[in-house]
Backbone as CSV, one residue per row, in Angstrom:
resi,resn,N_x,N_y,N_z,CA_x,CA_y,CA_z,C_x,C_y,C_z
1,MET,107.818,71.572,100.449,108.000,72.986,100.237,106.769,73.593,99.569
2,GLU,106.143,72.865,98.652,105.033,73.471,97.935,103.876,73.798,98.842
3,GLY,103.565,72.910,99.787,102.459,73.166,100.696,102.691,74.406,101.537
4,ILE,103.883,74.550,102.052,104.220,75.728,102.864,104.201,76.981,101.995
5,PHE,104.774,76.880,100.806,104.783,78.027,99.890,103.365,78.457,99.537
6,PHE,102.524,77.510,99.163,101.155,77.853,98.791,100.403,78.459,99.969
7,LEU,100.632,77.943,101.163,99.965,78.480,102.343,100.408,79.912,102.634
8,LEU,101.719,80.175,102.565,102.230,81.518,102.851,101.825,82.532,101.787
9,ILE,101.909,82.163,100.536,101.511,83.084,99.471,100.010,83.308,99.491
10,GLY,99.240,82.259,99.774,97.803,82.424,99.913,97.455,83.389,101.035
11,ALA,98.183,83.290,102.156,97.952,84.216,103.275,98.344,85.638,102.905
12,ALA,99.439,85.798,102.167,99.875,87.141,101.759,98.861,87.778,100.806
13,ILE,98.379,87.006,99.855,97.396,87.532,98.901,96.076,87.829,99.613
14,PHE,95.662,86.928,100.503,94.420,87.114,101.254,94.482,88.374,102.116
15,SER,95.612,88.589,102.774,95.736,89.775,103.625,95.828,91.055,102.790
16,GLN,96.466,90.997,101.640,96.516,92.173,100.777,95.131,92.508,100.235
17,ALA,94.278,91.502,100.091,92.909,91.746,99.631,92.166,92.637,100.613
18,GLY,92.423,92.453,101.893,91.800,93.317,102.896,92.211,94.762,102.731
19,HIS,93.452,94.984,102.370,93.934,96.350,102.144,93.308,96.943,100.877
20,VAL,93.224,96.151,99.826,92.643,96.639,98.574,91.156,96.955,98.759
21,LEU,90.471,96.148,99.548,89.046,96.366,99.782,88.772,97.443,100.831
22,GLY,89.829,97.984,101.446,89.669,99.082,102.392,89.360,98.662,103.812
23,LEU,89.723,97.460,104.205,89.442,96.992,105.553,90.488,97.418,106.574
24,TYR,91.693,97.780,106.119,92.733,98.237,107.028,92.748,99.755,107.022
25,SER,92.780,100.344,108.202,92.768,101.805,108.269,94.140,102.396,107.976
26,GLU,95.185,101.600,108.135,96.529,102.097,107.896,97.300,101.086,107.047
27,GLY,98.090,101.579,106.104,98.832,100.709,105.200,99.982,99.979,105.859
28,ARG,100.438,100.451,106.988,101.578,99.796,107.650,101.225,98.408,108.156
29,THR,99.945,98.179,108.418,99.505,96.857,108.868,99.801,95.821,107.794
30,ILE,99.386,96.089,106.582,99.646,95.157,105.489,101.133,95.115,105.170
31,GLY,101.838,96.211,105.399,103.273,96.232,105.146,104.024,95.255,106.029
32,VAL,103.734,95.296,107.310,104.400,94.388,108.248,104.004,92.943,107.960
33,LEU,102.717,92.718,107.729,102.235,91.367,107.462,102.809,90.806,106.160
34,SER,102.814,91.615,105.122,103.316,91.157,103.827,104.829,90.927,103.853
35,MET,105.559,91.817,104.529,107.015,91.624,104.661,107.319,90.335,105.427
36,SER,106.590,90.090,106.501,106.814,88.876,107.297,106.533,87.626,106.478
37,LEU,105.426,87.628,105.756,105.090,86.460,104.942,106.067,86.288,103.784
38,GLY,106.556,87.390,103.224,107.559,87.298,102.166,108.863,86.698,102.656
39,LEU,109.287,87.113,103.844,110.514,86.549,104.414,110.339,85.076,104.772
40,LEU,109.172,84.717,105.274,108.912,83.300,105.555,108.877,82.478,104.261
41,THR,108.353,83.061,103.193,108.329,82.369,101.906,109.742,82.121,101.393
42,LEU,110.602,83.117,101.562,112.002,82.902,101.173,112.642,81.802,102.021
43,GLY,112.169,81.662,103.237,112.692,80.611,104.110,112.309,79.212,103.667
44,THR,111.343,79.080,102.766,110.968,77.749,102.296,112.084,77.098,101.483
45,PHE,112.983,77.907,100.953,114.116,77.322,100.225,115.004,76.506,101.154
46,MET,115.079,76.926,102.406,115.929,76.198,103.355,115.319,74.863,103.753
47,LEU,114.023,74.715,103.563,113.361,73.475,103.959,113.498,72.376,102.914
48,GLY,114.037,72.700,101.775,114.146,71.712,100.709,112.838,71.618,99.962
49,THR,112.571,70.481,99.407,111.342,70.309,98.635,110.708,68.962,98.939
50,ALA,109.422,68.953,98.916,108.686,67.709,99.120,108.357,67.045,97.788
51,ILE,108.658,67.706,96.685,108.383,67.100,95.383,109.410,66.009,95.077
52,ALA,110.647,66.228,95.464,111.748,65.350,95.062,111.494,63.868,95.322
53,PRO,110.962,63.446,96.475,110.758,62.000,96.656,109.697,61.408,95.745
54,THR,108.776,62.218,95.247,107.691,61.677,94.440,108.009,61.664,92.953
55,LEU,109.133,62.229,92.575,109.474,62.258,91.150,110.110,60.947,90.715
56,ILE,109.750,60.540,89.554,110.420,59.407,88.928,111.631,59.973,88.212
57,SER,112.767,59.378,88.432,113.961,59.924,87.785,113.794,59.800,86.282
58,GLY,114.060,60.897,85.632,113.912,60.926,84.189,113.962,62.342,83.692
59,ASP,113.579,62.528,82.466,113.602,63.851,81.871,112.532,64.738,82.498
60,GLY,112.839,65.992,82.640,111.864,66.944,83.125,111.929,67.250,84.607
61,THR,112.667,66.458,85.375,112.731,66.678,86.816,113.363,68.016,87.141
62,ALA,114.472,68.321,86.533,115.159,69.585,86.808,114.318,70.780,86.362
63,ALA,113.599,70.640,85.274,112.757,71.735,84.792,111.629,72.023,85.770
64,LEU,111.023,70.977,86.343,109.942,71.175,87.304,110.452,71.819,88.589
65,MET,111.607,71.384,89.040,112.182,71.954,90.265,112.570,73.421,90.049
66,THR,113.132,73.719,88.897,113.500,75.097,88.578,112.266,75.973,88.432
67,ALA,111.217,75.436,87.823,109.981,76.199,87.661,109.356,76.515,89.013
68,LEU,109.340,75.547,89.911,108.777,75.782,91.239,109.616,76.790,92.018
69,ALA,110.932,76.682,91.930,111.811,77.637,92.616,111.627,79.044,92.057
70,ALA,111.454,79.149,90.751,111.226,80.470,90.141,109.893,81.057,90.599
71,LEU,108.866,80.227,90.702,107.569,80.694,91.176,107.655,81.189,92.621
72,VAL,108.385,80.462,93.451,108.575,80.877,94.848,109.295,82.218,94.910
73,MET,110.351,82.371,94.133,111.107,83.632,94.153,110.277,84.806,93.627
74,LEU,109.513,84.591,92.564,108.688,85.661,92.011,107.665,86.155,93.028
75,TRP,106.978,85.231,93.674,105.924,85.634,94.604,106.485,86.108,95.935
76,ALA,107.628,85.608,96.363,108.254,86.140,97.574,108.706,87.578,97.345
77,THR,109.255,87.847,96.163,109.650,89.215,95.819,108.439,90.128,95.756
78,TYR,107.343,89.623,95.217,106.110,90.413,95.165,105.631,90.755,96.577
79,SER,105.641,89.776,97.447,105.189,90.006,98.820,106.086,91.010,99.540
80,LEU,107.386,90.911,99.322,108.307,91.879,99.919,108.108,93.274,99.339
81,ALA,107.851,93.355,98.037,107.627,94.661,97.402,106.337,95.309,97.895
82,VAL,105.282,94.523,98.060,104.033,95.052,98.593,104.245,95.530,100.027
83,GLY,105.021,94.769,100.792,105.316,95.184,102.158,106.087,96.488,102.209
84,ALA,107.095,96.624,101.363,107.887,97.866,101.339,107.039,99.038,100.876
85,GLN,106.215,98.819,99.858,105.350,99.888,99.361,104.372,100.336,100.430
86,SER,103.828,99.411,101.176,102.851,99.759,102.206,103.505,100.397,103.428
87,LEU,104.676,99.893,103.794,105.356,100.455,104.968,105.775,101.903,104.752
88,TRP,106.315,102.196,103.579,106.840,103.530,103.321,105.908,104.378,102.465
89,ASP,104.689,103.919,102.255,103.642,104.661,101.552,104.119,105.206,100.207
90,MET,104.621,104.293,99.380,105.093,104.654,98.040,103.968,104.497,97.015
91,ASP,104.262,104.860,95.788,103.301,104.725,94.700,103.089,103.242,94.379
92,THR,101.887,102.889,93.959,101.563,101.489,93.686,101.837,101.065,92.245
93,ARG,102.144,101.986,91.367,102.369,101.625,89.956,103.540,100.666,89.747
94,PRO,104.652,100.799,90.468,105.712,99.796,90.280,105.274,98.375,90.645
95,ILE,104.405,98.255,91.646,103.873,96.938,91.985,103.024,96.420,90.816
96,GLY,102.277,97.310,90.186,101.472,96.927,89.028,102.329,96.481,87.856
97,VAL,103.421,97.207,87.606,104.316,96.828,86.511,104.983,95.480,86.814
98,TYR,105.406,95.265,88.070,105.994,93.979,88.448,104.967,92.860,88.295
99,SER,103.692,93.181,88.502,102.646,92.162,88.367,102.539,91.653,86.931
100,PHE,102.911,92.472,85.950,102.941,92.003,84.562,103.952,90.871,84.415
101,PHE,105.165,91.076,84.943,106.190,90.035,84.874,105.804,88.829,85.724
102,LEU,105.116,89.101,86.814,104.624,88.037,87.675,103.582,87.190,86.945
103,ALA,102.713,87.837,86.197,101.697,87.111,85.430,102.337,86.251,84.346
104,ILE,103.311,86.801,83.650,104.006,86.032,82.602,104.746,84.847,83.220
105,GLY,105.462,85.090,84.303,106.193,84.009,84.973,105.268,82.925,85.498
106,SER,104.153,83.328,86.107,103.200,82.350,86.631,102.550,81.559,85.501
107,LEU,102.295,82.216,84.373,101.722,81.524,83.222,102.693,80.486,82.660
108,VAL,103.960,80.846,82.577,104.970,79.899,82.084,105.075,78.699,83.021
109,VAL,105.066,78.954,84.333,105.126,77.849,85.297,103.873,76.985,85.191
110,PHE,102.718,77.616,84.994,101.483,76.844,84.789,101.616,75.930,83.581
111,LEU,102.108,76.472,82.472,102.243,75.658,81.263,103.244,74.525,81.451
112,ILE,104.332,74.810,82.159,105.330,73.762,82.412,104.720,72.625,83.216
113,PHE,104.026,72.971,84.311,103.435,71.921,85.144,102.269,71.228,84.456
114,ALA,101.424,71.983,83.776,100.251,71.375,83.145,100.656,70.404,82.036
115,LEU,101.664,70.763,81.257,102.070,69.898,80.155,102.988,68.769,80.606
116,SER,103.872,69.036,81.558,104.810,68.006,82.006,104.150,66.945,82.856
117,MET,103.152,67.357,83.612,102.561,66.427,84.561,101.275,65.807,84.057
118,ALA,100.957,66.048,82.807,99.757,65.434,82.238,99.949,63.922,82.210
119,GLU,98.942,63.227,81.811,98.996,61.775,81.824,100.228,61.276,81.077
120,GLY,100.977,60.412,81.741,102.214,59.918,81.169,103.384,60.823,81.484
121,GLY,103.209,61.782,82.380,104.269,62.721,82.740,105.231,62.116,83.744
122,VAL,105.964,62.981,84.437,107.030,62.520,85.308,106.568,62.191,86.716
123,PHE,105.326,62.453,87.070,104.874,62.157,88.423,104.237,60.792,88.485
124,GLU,104.530,60.079,89.546,103.956,58.757,89.726,102.593,58.839,90.405
125,HIS,102.264,59.978,90.991,100.970,60.149,91.641,99.919,60.501,90.601
126,GLY,98.679,60.461,91.025,97.571,60.658,90.109,97.275,62.109,89.797
127,THR,96.033,62.322,89.473,95.610,63.637,89.017,95.561,64.664,90.137
128,GLY,95.539,64.234,91.393,95.506,65.181,92.507,96.726,66.079,92.546
129,VAL,97.890,65.490,92.390,99.127,66.279,92.386,99.178,67.144,91.136
130,TRP,98.813,66.568,90.006,98.811,67.333,88.756,97.869,68.523,88.855
131,LEU,96.692,68.299,89.433,95.711,69.361,89.549,96.197,70.464,90.484
132,ALA,96.752,70.087,91.634,97.232,71.092,92.593,98.381,71.906,92.020
133,MET,99.309,71.256,91.370,100.485,71.956,90.862,100.185,72.721,89.578
134,SER,99.048,72.479,88.966,98.675,73.218,87.762,97.674,74.330,88.049
135,VAL,96.750,74.084,88.968,95.699,75.054,89.250,96.246,76.264,89.996
136,VAL,97.144,76.042,90.941,97.663,77.167,91.725,98.403,78.177,90.846
137,PRO,99.319,77.781,89.963,99.925,78.797,89.090,98.912,79.488,88.173
138,LEU,97.852,78.776,87.780,96.816,79.411,86.967,96.073,80.481,87.772
139,ILE,95.738,80.179,89.011,95.075,81.168,89.877,95.997,82.353,90.118
140,LEU,97.277,82.079,90.353,98.240,83.163,90.566,98.394,84.020,89.312
141,THR,98.291,83.408,88.137,98.344,84.161,86.881,97.153,85.099,86.757
142,ILE,95.981,84.601,87.088,94.768,85.423,87.003,94.842,86.590,87.983
143,ILE,95.249,86.307,89.214,95.337,87.362,90.229,96.340,88.433,89.813
144,SER,97.522,88.017,89.372,98.543,89.005,89.011,98.147,89.795,87.763
145,SER,97.386,89.195,86.863,96.905,89.936,85.689,95.915,91.025,86.086
146,ILE,95.014,90.698,86.988,94.054,91.692,87.457,94.767,92.804,88.220
147,ILE,95.745,92.438,89.042,96.514,93.440,89.790,97.266,94.355,88.832
148,PHE,97.798,93.781,87.750,98.508,94.589,86.763,97.610,95.685,86.209
149,PHE,96.426,95.322,85.758,95.540,96.321,85.175,95.028,97.315,86.217
150,HIS,94.794,96.830,87.430,94.283,97.715,88.474,95.324,98.735,88.926
151,LEU,96.532,98.293,89.190,97.539,99.191,89.762,98.321,99.980,88.712
152,THR,98.599,99.400,87.574,99.394,100.101,86.572,98.617,101.240,85.936
153,PHE,97.402,100.973,85.560,96.602,101.978,84.870,95.677,102.738,85.816
154,GLN,95.756,102.424,87.125,94.942,103.075,88.150,93.460,103.043,87.798
155,LEU,92.983,101.890,87.364,91.577,101.716,87.012,90.787,101.422,88.287
156,GLN,90.101,102.426,88.798,89.360,102.260,90.048,88.162,101.326,89.885
157,ALA,87.713,101.137,88.662,86.623,100.193,88.425,87.058,98.762,88.729
158,LEU,88.350,98.501,88.694,88.860,97.158,88.972,89.249,96.954,90.436
159,ARG,89.052,97.951,91.280,89.452,97.822,92.685,88.692,96.689,93.367
160,LEU,87.390,96.666,93.235,86.601,95.605,93.859,86.857,94.247,93.203
161,VAL,87.016,94.242,91.883,87.318,92.990,91.185,88.661,92.446,91.660
162,SER,89.629,93.333,91.763,90.960,92.935,92.225,90.908,92.428,93.663
163,GLY,90.216,93.155,94.523,90.127,92.752,95.917,89.448,91.413,96.110
164,TRP,88.342,91.205,95.428,87.629,89.938,95.562,88.376,88.781,94.906
165,ALA,89.031,89.050,93.791,89.840,87.991,93.163,90.987,87.588,94.084
166,MET,91.602,88.576,94.730,92.679,88.265,95.668,92.153,87.531,96.894
167,LEU,90.984,87.919,97.374,90.398,87.277,98.543,90.061,85.817,98.265
168,LEU,89.348,85.568,97.178,88.961,84.199,96.847,90.148,83.364,96.355
169,GLY,90.978,83.968,95.499,92.142,83.243,94.994,93.141,82.922,96.086
170,GLY,93.374,83.868,97.007,94.279,83.615,98.127,93.760,82.511,99.029
171,ALA,92.440,82.473,99.223,91.846,81.412,100.031,92.029,80.047,99.360
172,VAL,91.816,79.992,98.046,91.976,78.719,97.330,93.435,78.261,97.361
173,VAL,94.358,79.184,97.142,95.783,78.835,97.179,96.168,78.353,98.579
174,GLY,95.673,79.021,99.611,95.951,78.601,100.982,95.366,77.235,101.301
175,ILE,94.161,76.950,100.818,93.538,75.645,101.049,94.319,74.544,100.337
176,VAL,94.788,74.809,99.130,95.617,73.823,98.418,96.922,73.606,99.191
177,GLY,97.471,74.677,99.775,98.667,74.537,100.595,98.422,73.687,101.827
178,LEU,97.288,73.897,102.490,96.942,73.058,103.651,96.747,71.609,103.245
179,TRP,96.124,71.405,102.072,95.939,70.049,101.570,97.295,69.390,101.290
180,GLY,98.216,70.164,100.711,99.546,69.637,100.436,100.308,69.291,101.705
181,LEU,100.181,70.153,102.719,100.834,69.867,103.990,100.232,68.649,104.671
182,ALA,98.920,68.536,104.635,98.252,67.396,105.252,98.616,66.092,104.562
183,SER,98.716,66.127,103.239,99.065,64.892,102.524,100.546,64.561,102.692
184,ALA,101.393,65.557,102.959,102.816,65.286,103.190,103.035,64.670,104.571
185,ILE,102.186,65.044,105.511,102.330,64.531,106.878,101.872,63.092,106.961
186,THR,100.792,62.755,106.260,100.258,61.398,106.348,100.993,60.429,105.479
C-alpha cells in the first residue's frame, strides 16, 4: 500500500505544482486530475498493506499501521479538496488552512516512523525501509508547511518557492513510491 500511496500522492503534488507555477491555462485540468488521484488514493485502503508481512509482531505495530492510514487519509482528503477547489473555482485559503493541519499530521507521522523504526525498532529490514518511511512524511511536512504560508496568507513571494517545492518534493515522493513498488514485486 505504501508504494502505491506514495506514487499517487507524488503524482498529485507534482501535477498541482504545474498549476501553482502557471503551466495550466485552466484550473479544471488540475481539478479533474487531483480528484482522480485522490479517489485512487482512497482506493489504496482496499488493497490492504504491504507493511504487515515485514513487521515483527510486538509493540508498536498497531501504532505504525494507524499512522500510515492517517497519513493516507490526510493526503487523500487534501487531493480531493484541491480538486474541488479547482473544479468549482473557489477561494484557496481553506486549502491553506487545511495545509496547517496536514503539516502537523505529517510531522507527527514522521516522528512516529523515525523514532519507532530506528535501530532496534519493529522492522526486520534495514535502513532502506526506515529511510523511505521516514523521509517521505518529512518531505510532505515541508511541502504542506510551504503551502500553508503561501495560500493562507496569500504571500505571492512564496508562489515560486511553493511550486518548485511541490515539483521536486512530488517527484521524490513518487520515486520512493516506485522504489517501494519495485521492491514489493521482487
